[in-house]
Coordinates of C-alpha atoms in Angstrom, one line a residue:
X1242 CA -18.4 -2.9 2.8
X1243 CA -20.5 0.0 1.7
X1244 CA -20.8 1.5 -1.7
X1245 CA -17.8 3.7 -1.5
X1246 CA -15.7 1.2 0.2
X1247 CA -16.3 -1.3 -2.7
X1248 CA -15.9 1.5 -5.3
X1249 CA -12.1 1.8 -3.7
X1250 CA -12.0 -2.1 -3.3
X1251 CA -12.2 -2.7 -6.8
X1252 CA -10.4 -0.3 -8.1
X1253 CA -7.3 -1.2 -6.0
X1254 CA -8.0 -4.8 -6.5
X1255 CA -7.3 -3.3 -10.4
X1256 CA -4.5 -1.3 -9.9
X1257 CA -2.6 -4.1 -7.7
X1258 CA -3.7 -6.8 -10.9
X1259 CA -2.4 -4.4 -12.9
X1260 CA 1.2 -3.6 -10.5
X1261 CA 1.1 -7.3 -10.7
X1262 CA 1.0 -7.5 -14.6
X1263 CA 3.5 -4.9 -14.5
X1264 CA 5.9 -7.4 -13.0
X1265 CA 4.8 -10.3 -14.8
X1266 CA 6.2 -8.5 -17.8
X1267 CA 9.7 -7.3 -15.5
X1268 CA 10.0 -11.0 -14.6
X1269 CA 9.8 -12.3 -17.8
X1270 CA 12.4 -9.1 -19.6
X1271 CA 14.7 -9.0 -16.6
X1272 CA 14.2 -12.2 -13.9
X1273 CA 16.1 -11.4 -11.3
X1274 CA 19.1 -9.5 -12.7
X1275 CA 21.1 -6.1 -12.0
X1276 CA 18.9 -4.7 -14.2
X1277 CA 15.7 -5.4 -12.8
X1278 CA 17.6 -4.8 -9.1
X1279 CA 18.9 -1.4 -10.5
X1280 CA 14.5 -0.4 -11.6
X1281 CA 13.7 -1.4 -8.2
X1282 CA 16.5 0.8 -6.3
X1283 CA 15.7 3.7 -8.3
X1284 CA 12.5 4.1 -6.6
X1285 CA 14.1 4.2 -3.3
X1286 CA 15.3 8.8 -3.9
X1287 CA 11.7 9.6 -5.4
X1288 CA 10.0 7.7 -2.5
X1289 CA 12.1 9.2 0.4
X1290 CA 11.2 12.8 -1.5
X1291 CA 7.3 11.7 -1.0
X1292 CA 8.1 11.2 2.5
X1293 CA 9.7 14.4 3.1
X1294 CA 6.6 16.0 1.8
X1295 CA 4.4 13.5 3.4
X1296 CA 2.9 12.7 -0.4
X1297 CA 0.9 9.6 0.7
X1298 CA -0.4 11.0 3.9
X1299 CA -1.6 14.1 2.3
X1300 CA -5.3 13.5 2.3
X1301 CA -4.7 12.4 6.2
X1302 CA -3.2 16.1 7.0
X1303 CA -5.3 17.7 5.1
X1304 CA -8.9 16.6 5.4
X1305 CA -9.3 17.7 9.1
X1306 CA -8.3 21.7 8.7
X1307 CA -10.1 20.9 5.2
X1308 CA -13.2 19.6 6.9
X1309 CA -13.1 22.4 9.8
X1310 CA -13.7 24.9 7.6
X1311 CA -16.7 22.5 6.1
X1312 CA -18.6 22.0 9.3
X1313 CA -17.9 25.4 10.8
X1314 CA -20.1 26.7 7.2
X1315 CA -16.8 29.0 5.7
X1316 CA -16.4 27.4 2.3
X1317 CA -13.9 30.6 1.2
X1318 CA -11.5 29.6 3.5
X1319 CA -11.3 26.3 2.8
X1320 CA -10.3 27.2 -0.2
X1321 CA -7.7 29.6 0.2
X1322 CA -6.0 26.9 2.6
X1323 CA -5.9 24.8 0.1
X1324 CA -4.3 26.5 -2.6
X1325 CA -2.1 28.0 -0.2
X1326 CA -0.6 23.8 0.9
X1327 CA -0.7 22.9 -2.8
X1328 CA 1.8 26.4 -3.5
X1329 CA 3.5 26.6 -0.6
X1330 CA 4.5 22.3 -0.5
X1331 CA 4.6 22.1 -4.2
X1332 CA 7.2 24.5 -4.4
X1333 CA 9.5 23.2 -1.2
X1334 CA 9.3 19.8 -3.0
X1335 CA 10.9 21.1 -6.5
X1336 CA 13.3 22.8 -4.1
X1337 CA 14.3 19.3 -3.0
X1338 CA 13.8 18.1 -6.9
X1339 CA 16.9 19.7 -8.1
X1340 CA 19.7 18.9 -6.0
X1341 CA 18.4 15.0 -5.8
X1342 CA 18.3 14.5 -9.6
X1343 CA 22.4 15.9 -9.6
X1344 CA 23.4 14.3 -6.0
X1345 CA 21.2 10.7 -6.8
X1346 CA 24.5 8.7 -6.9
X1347 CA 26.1 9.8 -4.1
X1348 CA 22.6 9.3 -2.3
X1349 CA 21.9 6.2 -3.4
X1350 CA 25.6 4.6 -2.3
X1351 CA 25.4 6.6 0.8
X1352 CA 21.4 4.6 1.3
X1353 CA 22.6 1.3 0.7
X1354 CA 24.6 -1.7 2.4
X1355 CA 28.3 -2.5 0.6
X1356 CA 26.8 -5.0 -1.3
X1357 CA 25.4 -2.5 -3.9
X1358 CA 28.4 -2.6 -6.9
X1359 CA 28.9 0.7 -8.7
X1360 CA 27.8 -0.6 -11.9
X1361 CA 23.9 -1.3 -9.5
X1362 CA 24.7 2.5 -8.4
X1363 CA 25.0 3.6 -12.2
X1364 CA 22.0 2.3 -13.3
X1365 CA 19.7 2.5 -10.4
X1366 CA 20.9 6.2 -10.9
X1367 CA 19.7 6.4 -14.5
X1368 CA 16.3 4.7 -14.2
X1369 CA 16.0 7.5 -11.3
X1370 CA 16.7 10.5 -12.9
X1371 CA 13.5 9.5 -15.3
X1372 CA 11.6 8.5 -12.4
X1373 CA 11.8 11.5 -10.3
X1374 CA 9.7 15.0 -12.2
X1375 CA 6.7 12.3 -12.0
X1376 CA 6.8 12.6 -7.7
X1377 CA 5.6 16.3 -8.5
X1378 CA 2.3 15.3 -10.5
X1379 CA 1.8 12.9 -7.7
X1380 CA 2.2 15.3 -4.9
X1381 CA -0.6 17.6 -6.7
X1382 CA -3.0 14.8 -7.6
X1383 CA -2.7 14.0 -4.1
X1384 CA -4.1 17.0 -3.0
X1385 CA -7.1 17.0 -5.1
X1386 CA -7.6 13.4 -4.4
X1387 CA -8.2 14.7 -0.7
X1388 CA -10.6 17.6 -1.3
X1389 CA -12.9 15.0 -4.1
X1390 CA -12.9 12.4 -0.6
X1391 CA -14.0 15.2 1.3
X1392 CA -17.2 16.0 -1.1
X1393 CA -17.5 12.0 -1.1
X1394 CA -16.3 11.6 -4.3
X1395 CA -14.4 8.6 -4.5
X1396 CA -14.8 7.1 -8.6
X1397 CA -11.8 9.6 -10.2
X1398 CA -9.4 9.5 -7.4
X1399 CA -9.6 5.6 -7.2
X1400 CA -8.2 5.6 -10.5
X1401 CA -5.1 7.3 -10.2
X1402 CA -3.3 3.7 -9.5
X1403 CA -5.1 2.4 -12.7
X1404 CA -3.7 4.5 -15.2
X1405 CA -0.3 4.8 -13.5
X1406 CA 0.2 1.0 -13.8
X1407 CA -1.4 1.2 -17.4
X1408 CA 1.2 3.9 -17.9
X1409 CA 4.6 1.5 -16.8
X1410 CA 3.1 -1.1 -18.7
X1411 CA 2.3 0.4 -21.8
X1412 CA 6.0 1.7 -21.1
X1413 CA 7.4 -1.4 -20.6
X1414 CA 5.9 -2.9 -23.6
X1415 CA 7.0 -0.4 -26.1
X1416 CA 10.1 -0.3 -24.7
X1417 CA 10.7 -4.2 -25.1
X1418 CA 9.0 -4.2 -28.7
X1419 CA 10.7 -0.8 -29.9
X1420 CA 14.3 -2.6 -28.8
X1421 CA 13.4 -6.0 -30.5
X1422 CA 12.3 -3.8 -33.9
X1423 CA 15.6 -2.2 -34.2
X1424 CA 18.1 -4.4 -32.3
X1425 CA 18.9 -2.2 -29.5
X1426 CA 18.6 -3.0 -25.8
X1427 CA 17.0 -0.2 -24.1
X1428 CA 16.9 -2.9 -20.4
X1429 CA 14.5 -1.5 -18.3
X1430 CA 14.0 2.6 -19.8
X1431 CA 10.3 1.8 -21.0
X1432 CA 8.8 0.5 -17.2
X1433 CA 11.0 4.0 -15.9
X1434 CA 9.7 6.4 -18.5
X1435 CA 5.9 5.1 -17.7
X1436 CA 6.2 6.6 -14.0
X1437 CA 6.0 10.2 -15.2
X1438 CA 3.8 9.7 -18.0
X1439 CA 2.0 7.7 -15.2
X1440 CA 1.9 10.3 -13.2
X1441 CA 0.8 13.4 -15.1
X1442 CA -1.9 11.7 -16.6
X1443 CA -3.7 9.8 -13.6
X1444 CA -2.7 12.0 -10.6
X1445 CA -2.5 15.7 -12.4
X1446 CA -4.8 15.9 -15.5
X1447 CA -7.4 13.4 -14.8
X1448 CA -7.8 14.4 -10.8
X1449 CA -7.7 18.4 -12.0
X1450 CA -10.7 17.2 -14.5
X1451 CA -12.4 15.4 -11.0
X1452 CA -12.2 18.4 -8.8
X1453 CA -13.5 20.7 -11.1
X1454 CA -16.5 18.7 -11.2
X1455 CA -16.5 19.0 -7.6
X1456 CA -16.3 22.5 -7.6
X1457 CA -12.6 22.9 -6.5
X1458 CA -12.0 26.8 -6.3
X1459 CA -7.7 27.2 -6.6
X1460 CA -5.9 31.2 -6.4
X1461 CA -2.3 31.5 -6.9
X1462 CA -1.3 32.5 -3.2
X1463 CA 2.1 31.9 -1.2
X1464 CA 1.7 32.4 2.1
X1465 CA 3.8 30.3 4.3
X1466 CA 3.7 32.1 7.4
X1467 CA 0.2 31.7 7.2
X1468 CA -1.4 30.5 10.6
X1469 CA -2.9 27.9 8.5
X1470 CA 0.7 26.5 7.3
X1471 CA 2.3 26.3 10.2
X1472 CA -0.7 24.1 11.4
X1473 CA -0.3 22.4 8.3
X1474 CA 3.6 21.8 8.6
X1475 CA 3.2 20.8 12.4
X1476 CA 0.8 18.1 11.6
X1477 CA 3.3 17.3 8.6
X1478 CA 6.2 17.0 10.5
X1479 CA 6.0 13.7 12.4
X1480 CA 5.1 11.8 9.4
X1481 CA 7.8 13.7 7.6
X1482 CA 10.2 12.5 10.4
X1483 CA 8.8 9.3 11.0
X1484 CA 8.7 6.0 9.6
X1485 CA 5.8 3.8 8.8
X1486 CA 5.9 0.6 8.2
X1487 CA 5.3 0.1 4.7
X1488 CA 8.0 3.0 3.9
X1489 CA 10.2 1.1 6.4
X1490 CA 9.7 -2.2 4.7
X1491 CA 10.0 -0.9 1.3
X1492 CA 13.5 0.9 2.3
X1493 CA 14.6 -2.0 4.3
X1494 CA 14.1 -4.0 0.8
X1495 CA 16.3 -1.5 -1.3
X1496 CA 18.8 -0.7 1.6
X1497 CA 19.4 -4.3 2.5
X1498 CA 18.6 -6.1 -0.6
X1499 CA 22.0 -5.6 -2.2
X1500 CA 23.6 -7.9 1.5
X1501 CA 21.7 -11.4 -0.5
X1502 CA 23.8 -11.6 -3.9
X1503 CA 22.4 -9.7 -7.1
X1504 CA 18.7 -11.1 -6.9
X1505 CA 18.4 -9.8 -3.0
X1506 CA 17.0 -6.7 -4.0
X1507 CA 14.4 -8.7 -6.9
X1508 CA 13.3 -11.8 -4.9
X1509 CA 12.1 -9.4 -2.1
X1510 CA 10.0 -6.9 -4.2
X1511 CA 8.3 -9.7 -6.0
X1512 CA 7.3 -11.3 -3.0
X1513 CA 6.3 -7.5 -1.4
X1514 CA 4.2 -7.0 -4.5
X1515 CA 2.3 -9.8 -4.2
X1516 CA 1.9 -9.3 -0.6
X1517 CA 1.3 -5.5 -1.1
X1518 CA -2.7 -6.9 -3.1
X1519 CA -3.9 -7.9 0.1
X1520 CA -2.9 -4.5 2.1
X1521 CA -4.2 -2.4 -0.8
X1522 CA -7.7 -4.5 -1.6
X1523 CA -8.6 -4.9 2.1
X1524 CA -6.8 -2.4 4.1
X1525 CA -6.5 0.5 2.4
X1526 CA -9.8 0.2 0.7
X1527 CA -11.3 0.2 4.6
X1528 CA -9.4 2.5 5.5
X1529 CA -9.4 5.5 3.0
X1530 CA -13.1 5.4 2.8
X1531 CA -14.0 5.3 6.5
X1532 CA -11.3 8.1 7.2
X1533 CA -13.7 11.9 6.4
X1534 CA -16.1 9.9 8.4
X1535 CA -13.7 9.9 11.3
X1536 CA -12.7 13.1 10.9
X1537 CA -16.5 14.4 10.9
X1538 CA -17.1 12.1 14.0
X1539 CA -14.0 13.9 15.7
X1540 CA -15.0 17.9 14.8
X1541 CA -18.6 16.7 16.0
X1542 CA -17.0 15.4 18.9
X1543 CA -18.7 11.9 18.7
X1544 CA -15.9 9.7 20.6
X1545 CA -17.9 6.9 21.2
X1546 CA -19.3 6.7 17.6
X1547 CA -16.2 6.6 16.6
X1548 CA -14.7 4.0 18.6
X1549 CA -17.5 1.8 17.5
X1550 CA -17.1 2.7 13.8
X1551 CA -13.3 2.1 13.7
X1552 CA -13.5 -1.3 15.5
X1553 CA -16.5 -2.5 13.3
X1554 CA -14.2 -1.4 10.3
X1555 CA -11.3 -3.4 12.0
X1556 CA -13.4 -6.8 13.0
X1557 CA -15.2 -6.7 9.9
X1558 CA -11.9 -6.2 7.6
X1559 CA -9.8 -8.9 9.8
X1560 CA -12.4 -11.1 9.3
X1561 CA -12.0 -11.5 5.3
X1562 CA -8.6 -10.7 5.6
X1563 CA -7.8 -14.3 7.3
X1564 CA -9.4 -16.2 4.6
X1565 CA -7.3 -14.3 1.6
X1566 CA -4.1 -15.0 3.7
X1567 CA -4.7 -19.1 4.0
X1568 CA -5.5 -19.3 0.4
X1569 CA -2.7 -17.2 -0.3
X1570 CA -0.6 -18.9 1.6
X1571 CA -1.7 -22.4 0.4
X1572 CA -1.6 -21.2 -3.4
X1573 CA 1.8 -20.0 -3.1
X1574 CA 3.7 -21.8 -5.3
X1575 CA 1.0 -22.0 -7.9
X1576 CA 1.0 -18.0 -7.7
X1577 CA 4.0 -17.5 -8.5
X1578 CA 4.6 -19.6 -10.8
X1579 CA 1.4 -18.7 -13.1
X1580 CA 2.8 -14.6 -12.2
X1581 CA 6.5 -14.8 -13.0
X1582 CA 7.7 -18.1 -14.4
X1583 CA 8.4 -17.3 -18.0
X1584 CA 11.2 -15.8 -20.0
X1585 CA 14.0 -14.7 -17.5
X1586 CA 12.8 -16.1 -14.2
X1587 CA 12.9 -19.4 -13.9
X1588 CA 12.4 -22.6 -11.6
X1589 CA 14.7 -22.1 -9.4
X1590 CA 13.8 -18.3 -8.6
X1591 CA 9.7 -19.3 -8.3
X1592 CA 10.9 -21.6 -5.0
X1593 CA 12.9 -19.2 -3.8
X1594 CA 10.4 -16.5 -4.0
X1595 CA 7.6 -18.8 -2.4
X1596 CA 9.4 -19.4 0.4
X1597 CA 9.7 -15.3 0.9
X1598 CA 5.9 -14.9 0.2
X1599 CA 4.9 -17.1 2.8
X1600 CA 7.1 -15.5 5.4
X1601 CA 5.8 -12.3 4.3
X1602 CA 2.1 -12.8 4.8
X1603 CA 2.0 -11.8 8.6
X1604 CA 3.3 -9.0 7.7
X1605 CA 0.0 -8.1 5.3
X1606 CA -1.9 -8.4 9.1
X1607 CA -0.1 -5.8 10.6
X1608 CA 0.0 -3.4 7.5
X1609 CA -3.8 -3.6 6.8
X1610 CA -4.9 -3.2 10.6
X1611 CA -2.0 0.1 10.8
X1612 CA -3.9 1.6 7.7
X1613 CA -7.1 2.3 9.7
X1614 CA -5.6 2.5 13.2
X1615 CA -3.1 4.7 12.7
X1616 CA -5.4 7.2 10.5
X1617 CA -7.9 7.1 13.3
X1618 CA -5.0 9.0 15.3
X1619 CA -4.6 11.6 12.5
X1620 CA -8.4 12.1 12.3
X1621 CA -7.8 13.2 15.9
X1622 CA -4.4 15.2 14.8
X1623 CA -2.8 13.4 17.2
X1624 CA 0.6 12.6 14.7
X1625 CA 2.9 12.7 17.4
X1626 CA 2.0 9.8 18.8
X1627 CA 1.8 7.0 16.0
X1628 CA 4.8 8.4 14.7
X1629 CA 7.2 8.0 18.0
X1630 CA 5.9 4.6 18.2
X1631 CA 6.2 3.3 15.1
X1632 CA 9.4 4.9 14.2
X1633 CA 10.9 3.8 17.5
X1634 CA 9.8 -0.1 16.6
X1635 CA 11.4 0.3 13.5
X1636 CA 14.8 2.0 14.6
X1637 CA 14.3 -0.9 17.4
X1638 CA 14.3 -3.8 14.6
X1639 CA 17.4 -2.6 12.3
X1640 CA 20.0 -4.4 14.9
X1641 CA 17.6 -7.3 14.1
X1642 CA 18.1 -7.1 10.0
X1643 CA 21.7 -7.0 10.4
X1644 CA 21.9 -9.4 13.5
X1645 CA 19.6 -12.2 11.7
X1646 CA 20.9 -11.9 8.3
X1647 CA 23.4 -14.1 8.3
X1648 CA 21.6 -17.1 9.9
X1649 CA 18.3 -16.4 8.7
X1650 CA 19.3 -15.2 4.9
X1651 CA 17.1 -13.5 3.1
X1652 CA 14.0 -14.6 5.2
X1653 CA 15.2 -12.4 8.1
X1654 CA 13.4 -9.5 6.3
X1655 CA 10.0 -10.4 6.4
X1656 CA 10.5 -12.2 9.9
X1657 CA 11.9 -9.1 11.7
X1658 CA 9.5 -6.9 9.5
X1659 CA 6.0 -8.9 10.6
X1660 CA 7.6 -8.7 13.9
X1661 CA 7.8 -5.1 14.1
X1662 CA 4.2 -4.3 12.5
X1663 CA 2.5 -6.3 14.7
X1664 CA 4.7 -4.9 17.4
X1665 CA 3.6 -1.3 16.1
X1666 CA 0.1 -2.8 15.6
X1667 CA -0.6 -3.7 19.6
X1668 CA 1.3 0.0 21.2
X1669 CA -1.3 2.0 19.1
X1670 CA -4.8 0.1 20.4
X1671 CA -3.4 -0.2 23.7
X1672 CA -2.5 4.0 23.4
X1673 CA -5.9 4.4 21.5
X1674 CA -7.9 2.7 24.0
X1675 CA -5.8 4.3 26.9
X1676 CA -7.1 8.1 25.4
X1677 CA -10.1 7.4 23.8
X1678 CA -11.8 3.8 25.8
X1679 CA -13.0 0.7 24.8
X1680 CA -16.2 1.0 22.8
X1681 CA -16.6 -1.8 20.5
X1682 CA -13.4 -3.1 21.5
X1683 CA -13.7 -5.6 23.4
X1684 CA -16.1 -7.5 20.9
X1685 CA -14.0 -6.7 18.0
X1686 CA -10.8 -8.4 19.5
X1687 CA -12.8 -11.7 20.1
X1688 CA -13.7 -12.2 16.4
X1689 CA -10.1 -11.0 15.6
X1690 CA -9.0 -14.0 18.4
X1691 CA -11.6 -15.9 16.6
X1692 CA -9.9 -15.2 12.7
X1693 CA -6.1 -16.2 14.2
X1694 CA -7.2 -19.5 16.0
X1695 CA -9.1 -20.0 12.3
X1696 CA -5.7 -19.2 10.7
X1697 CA -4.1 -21.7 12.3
X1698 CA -6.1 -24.4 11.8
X1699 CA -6.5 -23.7 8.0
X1700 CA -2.5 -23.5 8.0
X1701 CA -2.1 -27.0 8.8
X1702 CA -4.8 -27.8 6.6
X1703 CA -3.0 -26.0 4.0
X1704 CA 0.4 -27.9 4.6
X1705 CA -1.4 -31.0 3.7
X1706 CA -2.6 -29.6 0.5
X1707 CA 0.8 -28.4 0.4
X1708 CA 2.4 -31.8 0.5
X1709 CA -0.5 -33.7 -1.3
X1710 CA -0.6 -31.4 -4.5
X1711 CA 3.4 -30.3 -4.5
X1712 CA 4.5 -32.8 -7.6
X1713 CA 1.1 -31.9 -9.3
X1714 CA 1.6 -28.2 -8.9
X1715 CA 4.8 -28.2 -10.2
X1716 CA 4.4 -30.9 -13.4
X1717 CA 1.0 -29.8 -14.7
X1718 CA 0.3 -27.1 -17.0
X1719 CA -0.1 -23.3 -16.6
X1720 CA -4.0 -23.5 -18.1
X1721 CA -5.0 -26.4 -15.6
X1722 CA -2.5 -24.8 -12.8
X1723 CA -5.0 -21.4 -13.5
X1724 CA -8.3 -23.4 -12.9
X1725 CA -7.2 -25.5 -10.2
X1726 CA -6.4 -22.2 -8.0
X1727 CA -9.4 -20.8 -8.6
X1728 CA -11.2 -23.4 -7.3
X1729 CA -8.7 -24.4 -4.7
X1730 CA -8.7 -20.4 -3.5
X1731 CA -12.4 -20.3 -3.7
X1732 CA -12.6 -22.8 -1.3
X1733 CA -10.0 -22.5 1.2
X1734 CA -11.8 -18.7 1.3
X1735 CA -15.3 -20.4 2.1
X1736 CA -14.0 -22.9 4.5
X1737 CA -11.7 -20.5 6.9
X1738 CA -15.2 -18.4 6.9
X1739 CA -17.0 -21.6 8.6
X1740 CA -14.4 -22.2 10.5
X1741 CA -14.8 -18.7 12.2
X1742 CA -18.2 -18.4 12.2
X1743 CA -18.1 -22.3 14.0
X1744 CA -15.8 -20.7 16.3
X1745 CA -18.6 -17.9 16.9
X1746 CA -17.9 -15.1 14.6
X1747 CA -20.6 -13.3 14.1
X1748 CA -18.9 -11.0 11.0
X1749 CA -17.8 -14.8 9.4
X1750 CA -21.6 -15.6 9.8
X1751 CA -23.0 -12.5 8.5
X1752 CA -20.5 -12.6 5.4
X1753 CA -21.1 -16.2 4.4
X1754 CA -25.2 -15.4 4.8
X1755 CA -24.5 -12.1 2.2
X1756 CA -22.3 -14.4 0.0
X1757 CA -24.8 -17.3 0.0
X1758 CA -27.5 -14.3 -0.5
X1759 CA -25.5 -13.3 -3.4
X1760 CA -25.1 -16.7 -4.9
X1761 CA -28.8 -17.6 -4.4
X1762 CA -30.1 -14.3 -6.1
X1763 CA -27.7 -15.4 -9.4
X1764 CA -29.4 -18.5 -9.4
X1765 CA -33.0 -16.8 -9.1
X1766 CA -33.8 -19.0 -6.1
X1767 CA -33.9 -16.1 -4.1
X1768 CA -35.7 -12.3 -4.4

C-alpha cells in the first residue's frame, strides 16, 4: 500500500475498532432485545434517504466532472459546479427530510416483513426521528471529502468515521451513566443522539475546516438546469435507482430481520459489523485512494495503465485479504466473545452469532473486490452498467431470502447474500474486460486462484484448531482468551501467506519479504 492508502487503512481500521466498541457497549446495555433491534431499524429511513441522494457515492460522481475541469486548466469552473451540486442536492434532500421524519412509521411498517410488532415500529420510529437531521451534515461533508481527495488530501476526510463513532459512543455512555444517576431508563436515546452530533462535527465542521486549507472556493448559486447538473443527476441516477450490495445487505438485515424472532434483526448486525472491519480496512482503504488516480488515467485516456493499476490494486488487496478471513474465521468464537459477552448478551447469543459470522465471511470477498471494481466503472462514468447488474442480482436473490428462510434460518442471509456478491463480483470483470481488455488480468486472477486454494487449505486447518481449542476457548479467561488470539491471529496471518507464496504468489512473497523487512529493521539486524 502506498502512503495515502495506509493513511485511509488506519484510519478505517480506527473507525471500524471504534463501530466495534460502539457495539460492545450496545451488547452489553441491550444484548439482543427490541430495543437494541428498534436502534438498528431506525437506521434503515436515513440510509435509504443517503441512497436517494447517492450520499456514499458522492466523491465517485463527482470527482470526474470535478477533475475535468482540473486537467483541462479551468479552476473557476470547477468551482462554481461544485457549489452549484452542494446547493442544488442539499436542498432536494431537506425536501425529502420533512415528509420522512412525519411519514417514518408508516415507512418503516410498509419496509419490513410482518414480523416487525408495532411496539418495534414505535421505537425504531423514535430513535429515527433523532437520527435523521444528521444525514444532512453527512451529505455536505461528503462533498468536501471529494474535492480534499481530489487535491490529494486524504488525513481530515479519513477522520470523519473517527469522530462519528467517538460521537455514538460518547452518546451512548452518557446516556447509560446519566439514566443510572437519576433512575430513569432512557434505552437506547444516547447511541441515537450521537449520530447527529456525530455528524455535524466530523462530516460538516471539521471537513469545512479541511477544505479551506485546500483552498475550496463555495458561492451561493442554484442553478439546476445547469448543463452541469443534469450531467451530475444522470450519472446520479443509477446509483440512486440501483442497489449495491452492501445497501442491499444492510436492508435485507432490517427488512428481514424481524422473520427470526426478536434477536433476528441484532444477531445479524453484530455479525455484519464485525464482518463490515475487513471490507472497510482492506477494501475501501484500496479502493478510495486509488479511485482520482483512475479518474486521471481515464481523462488522460490511459486504458491500459489503468487496467494494470486496478488489477495490481485487486491481486495485491485479495492477497492479504485471505489471510484476515482464515484467522477471522478460526478466531471466531473467541471474537465474539471477548467483543460482546458481557452484561446483556450472553452465552447462548455469542454461539449463535459465531455461527452467522462464519457464514458471513464470503461475503467480505465480494464486497471488498466490488469497492474497487465497481468504482473503476464510475471513473469511466459508465453507471449504467454496474448498476443494472448489480441491482438485477439482487432483485434476482430476494425469492432466495424468502425461499431459504425457513430451512436455512437465519443463516440463509449471509448464504444467499455471498452468493449474490460474488455473483455481482464475476458479471462486472467479465463486462470490464469485455470494454476495456485484459491487461494485468490474467496474472492477477492466478494469484487470486492462488489466495482461494490457500483459503481452503487454512479452513481445514482452522477446523482442527477449531475442535482442538473449543473447551479451552470457551472455559478460560477473557485476559488469556485476548493474548491467545493475538498470537493465534498473528499466525494463522503468516502461515496462509506461505501457503500462497508456496503455491507461487508472487504478491504473498513480496508481502512476507516487506514484513520480514519490517521485523528485521525493529530488531536492528537490518539497515
Amino acid at each position: 500500500m502506498n502512503k495515502a492508502a495506509i493513511i485511509v487503512a488506519v484510519s478505517m481500521l480506527l473507525s471500524r475498532v471504534l463501530g466495534i466498541f460502539r457495539e460492545m457497549l450496545l451488547a452489553h446495555a441491550a444484548g439482543v432485545s427490541l430495543e437494541k433491534n428498534a436502534l438498528d431499524l431506525a437506521f434503515m429511513i436515513p440510509d435509504i434517504l443517503n441512497h436517494v441522494v447517492s450520499t456514499g457515492f458522492l466523491s465517485i460522481i463527482f470527482i470526474p466532472i470535478f477533475t475535468g475541469y482540473k486537467v483541462a486548466g479551468d479552476e473557476e469552473k470547477s468551482w462554481k459546479f461544485f457549489s452549484n451540486v452542494l446547493n442544488t442536492f442539499g436542498m432536494a434532500l431537506l425536501i425529502l427530510v420533512v415528509p420522512a421524519f412525519i411519514f417514518m412509521p408508516e415507512l418503516l411498517q410498509l419496509l419490513t416483513t410482518s414480523g416487525a410488532t408495532p411496539e418495534l415500529i414505535e421505537r425504531a420510529t423514535y430513535y429515527g426521528r433523532i437520527i435523521l437531521p444528521g444525514q444532512i451534515f453527512i451529505f455536505v461533508g461528503s462533498i468536501l471529502v471529494a474535492v480534499q481527495h481530489t487535491r490529494k488530501q486524504f488525513l481530515i476526510p479519513s477522520l470523519t468515521g473517527l469522530i462519528y463513532n467517538v460521537a455514538i459512543v460518547g452518546g451512548g455512555l452518557a446516556g447509560i451513566l446519566l439514566g443510572r444517576m437519576n433512575g430513569t431508563d432512557y434505552g437506547l436515546e444516547g447511541f441515537a443522539w450521537g449520530v447527529p452530533v456525530g455528524s455535524f462535527i466530523g462530516f460538516f465542521a471539521l471537513q469545512i475546516f479541511g477544505a479551506k486549507r485546500g483552498g475550496v472556493k463555495y458561492e451561493l448559486i442554484l442553478q439546476p438546469k445547469h448543463t452541469d447538473i443534469i450531467r451530475y443527476f444522470k450519472m446520479m441516477l443509477p446509483m440512486s435507482l440501483g442497489v449495491g450490495s452492501m445497501f442491499g445487505l444492510e436492508f435485507i438485515i432490517r427488512s428481514f430481520g424481524s422473520s427470526f424472532g426478536g434477536s433476528g434483526i441484532s444477531s445479524l448486525n453484530y455479525a455484519y459489523r464485525v464482518m463490515y472491519t475487513l471490507v472497510a480496512v482492506f477494501g475501501f482503504s484500496v479502493s478510495v485512494t486509488s479511485y482520482p488516480d483512475m479518474a486521471r488515467l481515464v481523462k488522460e485516456g490511459q486504458i491500459k495503465q489503468l487496467n494494470e493499476k486496478i488489477w495490481k490494486s485487486l491481486s495485491r488487496m485479495f492477497c492479504i485479504l485471505i489471510p484476515a478471513v482464515v484467522a477471522v474465521w478460526a478466531l471466531s468464537f473467541p471474537a465474539v466473545r471477548i467483543l460482546f459477552e458481557r452484561g446483556a448478551f450472553h452465552r447462548e447469543t455469542t454461539e449463535a452469532i459465531t455461527e452467522i459470522l462464519r457464514w458471513y465471511l464470503p461475503v467480505s470477498l465480494g464486497l471488498c473486490l466490488q469497492a474497487v471494481l465497481v468504482r473503476s466503472f464510475y471513473a469511466a462514468e459508465r453507471m449504467w452498467l454496474p448498476t443494472l447488474l448489480n441491482t438485477g442480482i439482487f432483485a434476482a436473490t430476494i425469492p432466495a431470502y424468502i425461499l431459504l428462510a425457513e430451512p436455512l434460518g437465519i443463516k440463509s442471509v449471509p448464504i444467499v447474500g455471498a452468493t449474490g456478491a460474488l455473483l455481482q463480483v464475476i458479471s462486472m470483470i467479465f463486462m470490464w474486460a469485455r470494454k476495456n481488455g485484459t491487461d494485468g488480468m490474467k496474472n492477477a486472477l492466478m494469484n487470486m486462484a492462488r489466495a482461494l486454494v490457500a483459503l481452503g487449505i487454512m479452513i481445514f486447518a482452522a477446523l482442527g484448531l477449531d475442535h482442538v481449542t473449543g473447551e479451552f476457548v470457551r472455559s478460560t479467561s477473557l485476559m488469556v482468551l485476548v493474548v491467545y488470539s493475538c498470537i493465534a491471529g498473528v499466525i494463522l496471518l503468516c502461515v496462509t501467506l506461505f501457503v500462497q507464496k508456496l503455491l507461487g504468489s508472487k504478491d504473498a512473497g513480496d508481502i512476507l519479504n516487506e514484513l520480514l523487512g519490517k521485523f528485521l529493521r525493529k530488531l536492528h539486524l537490518k539497515k
